[in-house]
Amino acid sequence: MNIESTTPVAPNDSESQRPVPEAIRQGASATTESTQNSQRRIRRSKTFYGICVSVSFLSIVVLAVLLISIAVQGRSRLTPTLLTGAHSTSEPASSGMYPAIIGSLSICAVCALSALPLGIGTAIFLEEFQPTNPWLRRLHGFLNLNISNLAGVPSIVYGLLGLSLFVFMFNAFGQIKVNESSGTELMGVERYYQILTLAGGGDSVLVRQTDLSLPTITITEPIEAVDRDGNTFRLEVWDPKSGTPKPKDPATRHRTVRLGQSGGAYAKTSWYYFRLPFGRSFLAAGLTLSLVILPIVIIAAQEALRSVSPSLREASYGLGATKWQTVRNVSLPAAIPGIMTGAILAMGRAIGEAAPILVVLGATVAKNSGPQNLMDTVVTMPVLIFHWAGDPQVTYQQLAAAAIIVLLLVLLLMNSLAIYLRQKIRVE
């Protein structure tokens, strides 16, 4: 039997010296270059990731240091008095921020009620009802560009705009004057003169003001008056020179004034008191803040509507729904979580704004309650913190730190409530 040899045969010298084909060499070179590029991209990606992590960690460290320093400085002032009291210049230790909390929530309520419906409606119109005419499409793009630019305008500019537009309304309805009937009063106010009676102790009655141009009145004869409960009666006049004895009955003294007694103008307002212009009121402040957050709400709502799958709209159209029915029943419900996210961010900015409030309402913090009517002024938490932090007394600086903690807690509470509502709507 012949057994074949399995020993490999050495190649000839001519075969070993044969040159490597050019295509193989180019392929090997391309593979090497691709490997190097891949490794270079991986290194760059790791470097960029490390930079991002370092910046994020640095930001967290700075935030933690700020929070810890504020907590250490203000922990001694975190008392019930801080939440129930008002600002006091005579007793700084007993100062509180209750009027500021109510004022900030009131302004944010006006801001939300005006900015959110208008911003969401504008976003729906710009995103869902885009024009087909070339000129209208250019106008559509111009509006979107300006809305994006307005989102970056400093808030102090909106404060100046609100001062001219809402506080004074370009003096179109008359100038606002101190201690005088200002502008055009539409409802919710009754004008009187306040007259001191013979009862003493600051007891007074009201006489209706018929001529708004007269800031005072002098009583020379019996006149019709109104008590604090709104009851009408005849106000008698007692002349010391007539020889008539001074009334001694308390009820009679309450309805009698001295001859020549003068009284100043007094305005009795209801909660729905409304005038034009708005003046330095929390209504004007809330509308000014609505201008600040309006571009943010519009942009966030537009992005939320863009994220809705086009197949949902096409399916709605395929079932015979109109454009408005598709927007109302398909696009808008699907975009609500994203819209609410933008609204949360916008309201978080609004409650912390101080510059527009300082321009519209001023820096006054001496107020013991929340707003009594629509035209009433208020104190806000950022303005109160600004005032306390700038005071050289250590007590006020500690109160400022404690107020910052309260402001953060109020903001977290508002955001938590909004997030809960968003998640509930998403599940449903």
Coordinates of C-alpha atoms in Angstrom, one line a residue, residues 55 72 87 120 127 183 191 249 252 263 372:
V55 CA -19.0 70.3 35.3
V72 CA -26.7 77.3 58.7
H87 CA -42.1 92.9 58.4
I120 CA -50.9 77.5 24.8
E127 CA -48.0 74.9 15.1
G183 CA -57.8 107.2 36.5
R191 CA -66.3 107.5 47.8
D249 CA -76.2 110.2 75.3
T252 CA -76.7 110.9 70.1
G263 CA -63.3 115.5 57.0
Q372 CA -57.7 93.3 49.8

